[in-house]
Tab-separated table of C-alpha atoms in Angstrom:
chain	number	residue	atom	x	y	z
A	1	MET	CA	18.715	45.809	6.214
A	2	LEU	CA	20.742	43.815	3.792
A	3	LYS	CA	22.388	45.602	0.851
A	4	HIS	CA	21.436	44.057	-2.584
A	5	LEU	CA	24.594	43.931	-4.753
A	6	GLY	CA	23.529	45.965	-7.693
A	7	ALA	CA	20.389	45.803	-9.823
A	8	GLN	CA	19.547	42.170	-10.731
A	9	LYS	CA	16.699	40.417	-12.241
A	10	LYS	CA	14.198	38.672	-9.948
A	11	ARG	CA	15.254	35.402	-8.575
A	12	LEU	CA	13.551	32.185	-7.576
A	13	ILE	CA	15.434	29.722	-5.310
A	14	VAL	CA	14.003	26.238	-5.102
A	15	ILE	CA	15.227	24.108	-2.029
A	16	GLY	CA	15.223	20.488	-3.045
A	17	GLY	CA	16.452	18.790	-6.214
A	18	GLY	CA	13.609	16.099	-6.271
A	19	ALA	CA	10.556	15.664	-8.476
A	20	ALA	CA	8.592	18.632	-7.001
A	21	GLY	CA	11.649	21.005	-6.881
A	22	PHE	CA	12.657	20.316	-10.474
A	23	PHE	CA	9.167	20.670	-11.779
A	24	CYS	CA	8.713	23.976	-10.020
A	25	ALA	CA	12.022	25.177	-11.342
A	26	VAL	CA	11.830	24.206	-14.980
A	27	ASN	CA	8.353	25.340	-15.424
A	28	ALA	CA	8.904	28.739	-13.659
A	29	ALA	CA	12.071	29.277	-15.851
A	30	ARG	CA	10.083	28.299	-19.033
A	31	LEU	CA	7.215	30.544	-18.170
A	32	ASN	CA	9.419	33.635	-17.437
A	33	PRO	CA	12.825	33.553	-19.194
A	34	SER	CA	13.809	36.750	-17.292
A	35	LEU	CA	13.598	34.998	-13.893
A	36	GLU	CA	16.813	33.682	-12.426
A	37	VAL	CA	16.168	30.261	-11.060
A	38	ILE	CA	18.420	28.268	-8.756
A	39	ILE	CA	17.897	24.822	-7.327
A	40	LEU	CA	19.683	24.074	-4.024
A	41	GLU	CA	20.336	20.299	-3.430
A	42	LYS	CA	21.958	19.332	0.004
A	43	SER	CA	23.164	15.990	-1.219
A	44	SER	CA	25.392	14.934	-4.138
A	45	LYS	CA	22.286	13.297	-5.948
A	46	LEU	CA	19.501	14.771	-7.965
A	47	LEU	CA	16.051	13.254	-8.511
A	48	SER	CA	17.114	10.263	-6.341
A	49	LYS	CA	13.483	9.068	-5.633
A	50	VAL	CA	12.660	9.367	-9.328
A	51	ARG	CA	15.647	7.117	-10.064
A	52	ILE	CA	14.654	4.323	-7.726
A	53	SER	CA	10.948	4.550	-7.902
A	54	GLY	CA	9.032	1.465	-9.393
A	55	GLY	CA	12.145	-0.697	-9.387
A	56	GLY	CA	14.060	1.821	-11.523
A	57	ARG	CA	11.147	2.368	-13.997
A	58	CYS	CA	9.699	5.460	-12.177
A	59	ASN	CA	5.918	5.246	-11.369
A	60	VAL	CA	5.189	8.735	-12.885
A	61	THR	CA	1.525	8.918	-12.152
A	62	HIS	CA	-1.668	6.754	-12.074
A	63	ALA	CA	-4.110	6.271	-14.858
A	64	CYS	CA	-7.085	7.753	-12.872
A	65	PHE	CA	-8.828	10.625	-14.653
A	66	GLU	CA	-11.564	11.475	-12.183
A	67	ILE	CA	-10.567	13.789	-9.403
A	68	ALA	CA	-13.188	12.495	-7.147
A	69	GLU	CA	-11.723	8.928	-7.482
A	70	MET	CA	-8.162	10.156	-7.260
A	71	ILE	CA	-8.452	11.969	-4.083
A	72	LYS	CA	-9.478	8.661	-2.390
A	73	LYS	CA	-5.929	7.556	-2.673
A	74	TYR	CA	-4.603	10.231	-0.242
A	75	PRO	CA	-4.815	9.239	3.525
A	76	ARG	CA	-3.784	12.874	4.312
A	77	GLY	CA	-4.508	16.046	2.117
A	78	ALA	CA	-7.428	14.776	0.099
A	79	ASN	CA	-9.315	17.980	0.356
A	80	PHE	CA	-6.104	19.973	-0.491
A	81	VAL	CA	-5.406	17.967	-3.666
A	82	LYS	CA	-8.985	18.076	-4.594
A	83	LYS	CA	-8.489	21.777	-5.148
A	84	SER	CA	-4.986	21.559	-6.647
A	85	PHE	CA	-5.828	18.885	-9.088
A	86	HIS	CA	-8.248	21.240	-10.873
A	87	GLN	CA	-5.241	23.127	-12.056
A	88	PHE	CA	-2.838	20.276	-13.042
A	89	PHE	CA	-4.055	16.720	-13.140
A	90	THR	CA	-2.962	13.231	-14.491
A	91	THR	CA	-3.878	14.290	-18.083
A	92	ASP	CA	-1.581	17.258	-17.806
A	93	THR	CA	1.185	15.238	-16.500
A	94	ILE	CA	0.985	12.744	-19.317
A	95	GLN	CA	0.861	15.530	-21.937
A	96	TRP	CA	3.763	17.494	-20.239
A	97	PHE	CA	6.056	14.594	-20.634
A	98	LYS	CA	4.651	13.721	-24.129
A	99	ASP	CA	5.503	17.052	-25.350
A	100	ARG	CA	9.058	16.271	-24.400
A	101	GLN	CA	9.206	12.941	-26.019
A	102	VAL	CA	8.512	10.888	-22.879
A	103	ASP	CA	5.498	8.786	-23.640
A	104	LEU	CA	3.812	7.045	-20.618
A	105	LYS	CA	2.029	3.703	-20.636
A	106	ALA	CA	-0.595	2.346	-18.120
A	107	GLU	CA	-0.174	-1.085	-16.658
A	108	THR	CA	-3.145	-3.314	-15.668
A	109	ASP	CA	-3.184	-1.967	-11.988
A	110	GLY	CA	-3.294	1.615	-13.290
A	111	ARG	CA	0.363	2.608	-12.581
A	112	MET	CA	1.936	4.623	-15.322
A	113	PHE	CA	5.607	4.275	-16.450
A	114	PRO	CA	7.597	5.553	-19.292
A	115	VAL	CA	7.427	3.371	-22.408
A	116	SER	CA	11.170	3.034	-22.083
A	117	ASN	CA	10.693	1.332	-18.675
A	118	SER	CA	13.559	3.335	-17.335
A	119	SER	CA	13.426	6.201	-14.805
A	120	GLN	CA	16.363	7.660	-16.707
A	121	SER	CA	13.961	8.818	-19.359
A	122	VAL	CA	12.257	11.095	-16.787
A	123	ILE	CA	15.503	12.366	-15.265
A	124	ASP	CA	17.012	13.133	-18.711
A	125	CYS	CA	13.855	15.010	-19.607
A	126	LEU	CA	13.895	17.138	-16.434
A	127	MET	CA	17.587	17.758	-16.763
A	128	LYS	CA	17.232	18.741	-20.283
A	129	ASP	CA	14.570	21.162	-19.533
A	130	ALA	CA	16.568	22.649	-16.693
A	131	SER	CA	19.537	23.208	-19.069
A	132	LYS	CA	17.340	24.510	-21.849
A	133	HIS	CA	15.744	27.175	-19.648
A	134	GLY	CA	18.847	28.189	-17.829
A	135	VAL	CA	18.196	26.719	-14.288
A	136	SER	CA	21.261	26.756	-12.075
A	137	ILE	CA	21.929	23.849	-9.816
A	138	MET	CA	23.880	24.090	-6.655
A	139	MET	CA	24.793	20.605	-5.240
A	140	ASN	CA	25.941	19.807	-1.723
A	141	THR	CA	24.313	22.952	-0.511
A	142	GLU	CA	22.208	22.767	2.748
A	143	VAL	CA	20.007	25.499	4.001
A	144	LYS	CA	20.654	26.246	7.672
A	145	SER	CA	18.307	29.119	8.160
A	146	LEU	CA	15.944	31.377	6.377
A	147	GLU	CA	14.225	34.709	7.182
A	148	SER	CA	12.134	37.347	5.484
A	149	VAL	CA	14.238	40.505	5.208
A	150	VAL	CA	14.114	43.957	3.684
A	151	VAL	CA	16.674	44.409	0.962
A	152	SER	CA	17.718	47.792	-0.234
A	153	HIS	CA	19.617	48.522	-3.568
A	154	ALA	CA	23.323	49.399	-3.186
A	155	SER	CA	22.665	52.770	-4.870
A	156	SER	CA	19.802	53.670	-2.504
A	157	ASN	CA	20.389	55.979	0.390
A	158	ASP	CA	16.970	55.592	2.020
A	159	ASN	CA	15.429	52.870	4.056
A	160	GLN	CA	13.068	51.745	1.447
A	161	GLY	CA	13.447	48.247	-0.012
A	162	ASN	CA	11.935	45.037	-1.170
A	163	LYS	CA	10.970	42.163	0.945
A	164	GLN	CA	13.103	39.179	0.159
A	165	PHE	CA	14.350	35.933	1.723
A	166	ALA	CA	17.810	35.566	3.211
A	167	LEU	CA	19.200	32.067	3.299
A	168	GLN	CA	22.234	30.895	5.168
A	169	VAL	CA	23.634	27.938	3.375
A	170	SER	CA	26.665	25.512	3.977
A	171	SER	CA	28.691	23.193	1.888
A	172	PRO	CA	31.020	20.284	2.937
A	173	GLY	CA	34.446	21.532	3.792
A	174	VAL	CA	33.356	25.196	4.004
A	175	THR	CA	33.379	26.583	7.555
A	176	ASP	CA	31.614	29.863	6.853
A	177	TYR	CA	27.969	30.118	5.952
A	178	ARG	CA	27.186	31.794	2.738
A	179	LEU	CA	24.293	34.278	2.445
A	180	LEU	CA	21.795	33.966	-0.510
A	181	THR	CA	18.894	36.326	-1.121
A	182	THR	CA	15.887	35.587	-3.346
A	183	ASP	CA	12.618	37.335	-4.233
A	184	PHE	CA	10.661	33.999	-4.343
A	185	LEU	CA	11.395	30.872	-2.435
A	186	CYS	CA	9.975	27.435	-3.105
A	187	ILE	CA	10.606	24.737	-0.446
A	188	ALA	CA	10.485	21.324	-1.971
A	189	CYS	CA	12.935	19.398	0.133
A	190	GLY	CA	10.897	16.356	0.859
A	191	GLY	CA	9.719	15.105	4.268
A	192	TYR	CA	11.663	14.808	7.491
A	193	PRO	CA	11.390	11.881	9.912
A	194	LYS	CA	11.697	13.953	13.087
A	195	SER	CA	9.773	17.298	13.935
A	196	SER	CA	13.051	18.811	15.207
A	197	MET	CA	14.419	18.802	11.798
A	198	PHE	CA	11.689	21.297	10.643
A	199	SER	CA	13.126	23.957	13.067
A	200	TRP	CA	14.488	26.110	10.198
A	201	LEU	CA	10.919	26.228	8.886
A	202	THR	CA	9.002	26.723	12.031
A	203	ASN	CA	11.171	29.776	12.687
A	204	THR	CA	9.131	31.428	9.826
A	205	GLY	CA	5.971	31.060	11.866
A	206	HIS	CA	4.799	27.939	10.122
A	207	SER	CA	3.667	24.866	12.208
A	208	ILE	CA	4.138	21.291	11.603
A	209	GLU	CA	2.098	18.073	11.621
A	210	GLU	CA	4.059	15.606	13.516
A	211	PRO	CA	5.899	13.425	11.067
A	212	VAL	CA	5.446	9.594	11.071
A	213	PRO	CA	6.470	6.932	8.470
A	214	SER	CA	3.925	5.890	5.853
A	215	LEU	CA	4.278	3.040	3.290
A	216	PHE	CA	6.169	0.481	5.443
A	217	THR	CA	6.146	-3.199	5.700
A	218	PHE	CA	5.206	-5.456	8.634
A	219	ASN	CA	7.677	-7.205	10.893
A	220	MET	CA	6.646	-10.488	12.218
A	221	PRO	CA	9.658	-11.888	14.208
A	222	GLY	CA	9.524	-15.615	14.939
A	223	ASN	CA	6.598	-16.258	12.680
A	224	ALA	CA	7.144	-19.532	10.786
A	225	ILE	CA	5.401	-18.199	7.609
A	226	THR	CA	8.783	-16.145	6.927
A	227	ALA	CA	10.290	-19.325	5.701
A	228	LEU	CA	8.102	-18.885	2.654
A	229	MET	CA	9.723	-15.576	1.703
A	230	GLY	CA	9.189	-14.642	-1.938
A	231	ILE	CA	5.733	-16.235	-2.178
A	232	SER	CA	2.999	-13.674	-3.205
A	233	VAL	CA	-0.817	-13.945	-3.451
A	234	GLU	CA	-2.699	-11.786	-5.819
A	235	ASN	CA	-5.617	-10.665	-3.744
A	236	VAL	CA	-6.019	-10.880	-0.080
A	237	LYS	CA	-7.838	-8.846	2.590
A	238	VAL	CA	-5.706	-7.431	5.412
A	239	LYS	CA	-7.039	-5.621	8.368
A	240	VAL	CA	-5.708	-4.530	11.860
A	241	ALA	CA	-7.413	-6.110	14.740
A	242	GLY	CA	-9.506	-3.761	16.791
A	243	THR	CA	-9.632	-0.949	14.244
A	244	LYS	CA	-11.568	-0.040	11.123
A	245	LEU	CA	-8.328	-0.319	9.114
A	246	GLU	CA	-8.682	-2.737	6.094
A	247	THR	CA	-7.468	-3.103	2.556
A	248	ASN	CA	-7.447	-5.422	-0.311
A	249	GLY	CA	-4.665	-6.267	-2.801
A	250	PRO	CA	-1.599	-8.409	-3.494
A	251	ILE	CA	0.517	-9.434	-0.623
A	252	LEU	CA	4.127	-10.635	-0.477
A	253	ILE	CA	5.826	-12.846	2.211
A	254	THR	CA	9.226	-11.684	2.991
A	255	HIS	CA	11.977	-12.925	5.375
A	256	TRP	CA	10.949	-10.417	7.993
A	257	GLY	CA	7.209	-10.549	7.639
A	258	LEU	CA	4.706	-9.171	5.190
A	259	SER	CA	4.876	-6.645	2.321
A	260	GLY	CA	3.234	-5.833	-1.022
A	261	PRO	CA	0.558	-3.371	-2.125
A	262	ALA	CA	-2.022	-4.511	0.394
A	263	VAL	CA	0.290	-3.993	3.298
A	264	LEU	CA	1.715	-0.700	2.037
A	265	LYS	CA	-1.799	0.728	1.525
A	266	LEU	CA	-2.742	-0.387	5.066
A	267	SER	CA	0.461	1.289	6.495
A	268	ALA	CA	-0.478	4.522	4.693
A	269	TRP	CA	-4.041	4.624	6.114
A	270	GLY	CA	-2.913	3.660	9.536
A	271	ALA	CA	0.333	5.690	9.689
A	272	ARG	CA	-0.590	7.634	12.707
A	273	GLU	CA	-2.681	4.934	14.553
A	274	LEU	CA	0.012	2.219	14.106
A	275	ALA	CA	2.730	4.779	15.239
A	276	ALA	CA	0.760	5.459	18.391
A	277	ASP	CA	0.788	1.715	19.091
A	278	ASN	CA	4.448	1.578	18.575
A	279	TYR	CA	3.910	-0.752	15.649
A	280	ALA	CA	2.771	-3.646	17.907
A	281	PHE	CA	-0.605	-4.947	16.671
A	282	THR	CA	-2.338	-8.003	15.195
A	283	ALA	CA	-2.887	-8.259	11.462
A	284	ILE	CA	-5.730	-10.505	10.364
A	285	ILE	CA	-5.408	-11.973	6.848
A	286	ASN	CA	-8.204	-13.268	4.709
A	287	TRP	CA	-6.280	-15.348	2.197
A	288	LEU	CA	-9.583	-15.985	0.289
A	289	PRO	CA	-11.380	-12.769	0.392
A	290	ALA	CA	-14.214	-14.166	-1.713
A	291	PHE	CA	-15.126	-16.265	1.396
A	292	ASN	CA	-15.897	-15.759	4.990
A	293	GLU	CA	-15.719	-18.569	7.542
A	294	GLN	CA	-19.278	-19.493	7.071
A	295	THR	CA	-19.242	-19.672	3.185
A	296	LEU	CA	-15.908	-21.449	3.258
A	297	ARG	CA	-17.284	-24.109	5.560
A	298	THR	CA	-19.956	-24.719	2.978
A	299	GLN	CA	-17.429	-24.919	0.255
A	300	PHE	CA	-15.582	-27.565	2.315
A	301	GLU	CA	-18.584	-29.608	2.599
A	302	GLN	CA	-19.022	-29.704	-1.145
A	303	LEU	CA	-15.375	-30.634	-1.580
A	304	ARG	CA	-15.890	-33.680	0.679
A	305	PHE	CA	-18.243	-35.038	-2.002
A	306	GLU	CA	-16.865	-33.716	-5.140
A	307	VAL	CA	-13.134	-34.625	-4.609
A	308	ALA	CA	-13.753	-37.058	-1.805
A	309	ALA	CA	-11.005	-39.610	-2.648
A	310	GLN	CA	-8.160	-37.001	-3.372
A	311	LYS	CA	-5.645	-36.106	-0.971
A	312	ILE	CA	-6.087	-32.570	0.378
A	313	ILE	CA	-2.343	-31.727	-0.044
A	314	ASN	CA	-2.530	-32.573	-3.786
A	315	LYS	CA	-5.937	-30.882	-4.452
A	316	ASN	CA	-5.764	-27.159	-3.711
A	317	PRO	CA	-9.079	-25.774	-5.037
A	318	PHE	CA	-8.526	-22.167	-4.133
A	319	GLY	CA	-5.525	-21.254	-6.435
A	320	LEU	CA	-3.121	-20.476	-3.512
A	321	PRO	CA	0.611	-21.186	-4.136
A	322	ALA	CA	1.362	-24.939	-3.475
A	323	ARG	CA	3.945	-24.142	-0.738
A	324	LEU	CA	1.568	-21.840	0.990
A	325	TRP	CA	-1.187	-24.327	0.887
A	326	GLU	CA	1.114	-27.022	2.261
A	327	TYR	CA	2.183	-24.672	5.110
A	328	PHE	CA	-1.431	-24.029	6.111
A	329	LEU	CA	-2.140	-27.883	6.237
A	330	GLN	CA	0.844	-28.377	8.320
A	331	GLN	CA	-0.003	-25.599	10.733
A	332	CYS	CA	-3.447	-26.908	11.158
A	333	GLY	CA	-2.409	-30.588	11.728
A	334	VAL	CA	-3.700	-31.977	8.414
A	335	LYS	CA	-1.578	-34.918	7.488
A	336	ASP	CA	-0.169	-35.482	4.076
A	337	GLU	CA	-2.187	-38.609	3.454
A	338	THR	CA	-5.567	-37.181	4.505
A	339	ARG	CA	-8.293	-37.270	1.902
A	340	TRP	CA	-11.070	-34.659	1.616
A	341	ALA	CA	-13.630	-37.181	2.652
A	342	ASP	CA	-11.724	-37.995	5.802
A	343	LEU	CA	-10.698	-34.523	7.056
A	344	PRO	CA	-11.451	-34.450	10.712
A	345	ALA	CA	-13.543	-31.599	12.233
A	346	VAL	CA	-10.762	-30.087	14.444
A	347	PRO	CA	-8.094	-29.573	11.751
A	348	GLN	CA	-10.903	-28.491	9.294
A	349	ASN	CA	-11.942	-25.722	11.714
A	350	LYS	CA	-8.307	-24.560	12.253
A	351	LEU	CA	-7.740	-24.505	8.335
A	352	ILE	CA	-10.986	-22.546	7.778
A	353	LYS	CA	-10.105	-20.046	10.380
A	354	MET	CA	-6.530	-19.801	9.150
A	355	LEU	CA	-7.655	-19.181	5.531
A	356	CYS	CA	-10.216	-16.520	6.510
A	357	ALA	CA	-8.896	-14.916	9.529
A	358	HIS	CA	-5.180	-15.568	9.861
A	359	GLU	CA	-3.857	-13.719	12.879
A	360	CYS	CA	-0.357	-12.498	12.716
A	361	ALA	CA	1.439	-10.704	15.516
A	362	VAL	CA	3.270	-7.582	14.095
A	363	LYS	CA	6.116	-6.182	16.127
A	364	GLY	CA	7.876	-3.337	14.250
A	365	LYS	CA	8.072	-2.045	10.752
A	366	THR	CA	10.600	-2.006	8.002
A	367	THR	CA	10.921	0.937	5.485
A	368	PHE	CA	9.952	0.090	2.049
A	369	LYS	CA	12.826	2.134	0.471
A	370	GLU	CA	11.555	2.606	-3.045
A	371	GLU	CA	8.423	4.038	-1.882
A	372	PHE	CA	9.511	5.808	1.415
A	373	VAL	CA	7.205	8.556	2.353
A	374	THR	CA	6.588	10.537	5.501
A	375	ALA	CA	3.142	11.472	6.773
A	376	GLY	CA	3.239	14.992	8.243
A	377	GLY	CA	4.810	18.224	7.317
A	378	ILE	CA	3.601	21.936	6.859
A	379	LYS	CA	0.135	22.287	8.005
A	380	LEU	CA	-2.171	22.650	4.954
A	381	SER	CA	-4.315	25.255	6.590
A	382	GLU	CA	-1.194	27.679	6.278
A	383	VAL	CA	-0.781	27.050	2.428
A	384	ASP	CA	-3.059	28.315	-0.390
A	385	ALA	CA	-3.921	25.081	-2.440
A	386	ASN	CA	-4.679	27.278	-5.444
A	387	THR	CA	-1.183	28.888	-5.579
A	388	MET	CA	0.998	26.784	-3.229
A	389	MET	CA	2.001	30.085	-1.481
A	390	SER	CA	2.188	30.431	2.264
A	391	LYS	CA	-0.670	32.223	3.853
A	392	LEU	CA	1.836	33.683	6.356
A	393	LEU	CA	4.742	34.859	4.173
A	394	PRO	CA	4.015	36.224	0.727
A	395	GLY	CA	6.604	34.908	-1.925
A	396	LEU	CA	7.207	31.682	0.012
A	397	PHE	CA	5.884	28.563	-1.752
A	398	PHE	CA	5.806	24.795	-0.878
A	399	ALA	CA	5.653	21.746	-3.223
A	400	GLY	CA	5.734	18.073	-2.705
A	401	GLU	CA	6.226	15.936	0.304
A	402	ILE	CA	7.107	18.870	2.606
A	403	LEU	CA	3.324	19.489	2.790
A	404	ASP	CA	1.214	17.310	4.963
A	405	VAL	CA	-0.027	15.407	1.944
A	406	ASP	CA	0.645	11.740	1.160
A	407	GLY	CA	-0.724	9.069	-1.114
A	408	VAL	CA	-0.684	5.342	-1.308
A	409	THR	CA	1.699	3.434	-3.518
A	410	GLY	CA	0.936	3.566	-7.206
A	411	GLY	CA	2.160	6.913	-8.539
A	412	PHE	CA	-0.059	9.219	-6.353
A	413	ASN	CA	2.731	10.878	-4.499
A	414	PHE	CA	4.578	11.820	-7.651
A	415	GLN	CA	1.305	13.192	-9.092
A	416	HIS	CA	1.114	15.492	-6.041
A	417	ALA	CA	4.770	16.498	-6.706
A	418	TRP	CA	4.099	17.510	-10.334
A	419	THR	CA	0.929	19.158	-9.440
A	420	SER	CA	2.158	21.347	-6.581
A	421	GLY	CA	5.425	22.065	-8.485
A	422	TRP	CA	3.570	23.248	-11.438
A	423	ILE	CA	1.101	25.426	-9.496
A	424	ALA	CA	3.942	27.007	-7.573
A	425	ALA	CA	5.732	27.805	-10.837
A	426	SER	CA	2.740	29.309	-12.338
A	427	SER	CA	1.960	31.426	-9.286
A	428	ILE	CA	5.550	32.626	-9.107
A	429	ASN	CA	5.474	33.460	-12.886
A	430	GLN	CA	2.460	35.654	-12.428
A	431	LEU	CA	4.041	37.441	-9.387
A	432	SER	CA	7.375	37.873	-10.931
A	433	LYS	CA	5.905	39.776	-13.903
A	434	ALA	CA	3.647	41.941	-11.602
């Protein structure tokens, strides 16, 4: 039994200085001013994902105000967030930041950013609230182990005590571990790429869904289309051959392959399936999703009459970027001088096939750093979605990406962070006053 060094007010330690951790800490401290709140951050940076999200603008949430629609954006954890969103949803996020002079705006695709167009506005807001409510922050402090213990007061001579959590923490340059005790513990340290990195958590009895990357881009080594890096198309359909995986949206050609929202969404929904295939598969792209091969063939026949005398290379009737259109023509053997009326059957068939069912061999992935997310984490069956408290250890809470919840790109992962952080804080507040 550990000796508690004198009578102290109740304490909450939050592991992780990211969005979910900060939101839990500042709200818990605000709701119960008598609660001592400490954030432990293992690195030298706070709110690092907030800072880089959305190209430095911070995609705070998404302008979706129906829970039934919102949960469709979570490849894993949809049933979990369906419950949690009833307590704190997008409207609550918008109002919470508005109350602190950070107004949000919605863009045409639904993503919501600070009106300032700067993630610093969100960071400053959270840091200001932490200071206002007396939240302590310990940087460069890594948790090495934790356990549930019984802590007695120093003045007590009996064996009675309170259940608390004991954390062994380390800091750079310090050889000895320090011991911290806390009444409540919220783990909001983000995801881990390897299951072995969860060992300090599995020691508490919790189990882990195997982590795999989500939100990644497709590598296509040796594919000539990579010479067109930087070209984007606003709406394409991308599917993985031999599976049911399919998404629509913008696509971006990069020097290593394909990226953009359509690819990122597909990677999220296929995170486990693609990992099992070692990221070697065939992506099939319909560059003109309004057409299939049959309807496009009909369209080509019309073009033979409507623009018969025009050179195909000069007349792109589908709104594709000029360089991409020229690339398709070259790949299909359509000569520069060919007119629509003179398009031979063989290159025409190749062109129709490439436009509607372009097969690209994918070998490997590249992390999309701004939106890096890990699928996997603490099994949701072991956490109460209404309180974020562990079903195994009372007083232990989880928030954010450490849970087996992940959304597609567009502000959905941040919304889960705010929601789970707020619910954990609210639950801790009630318990701390009991």
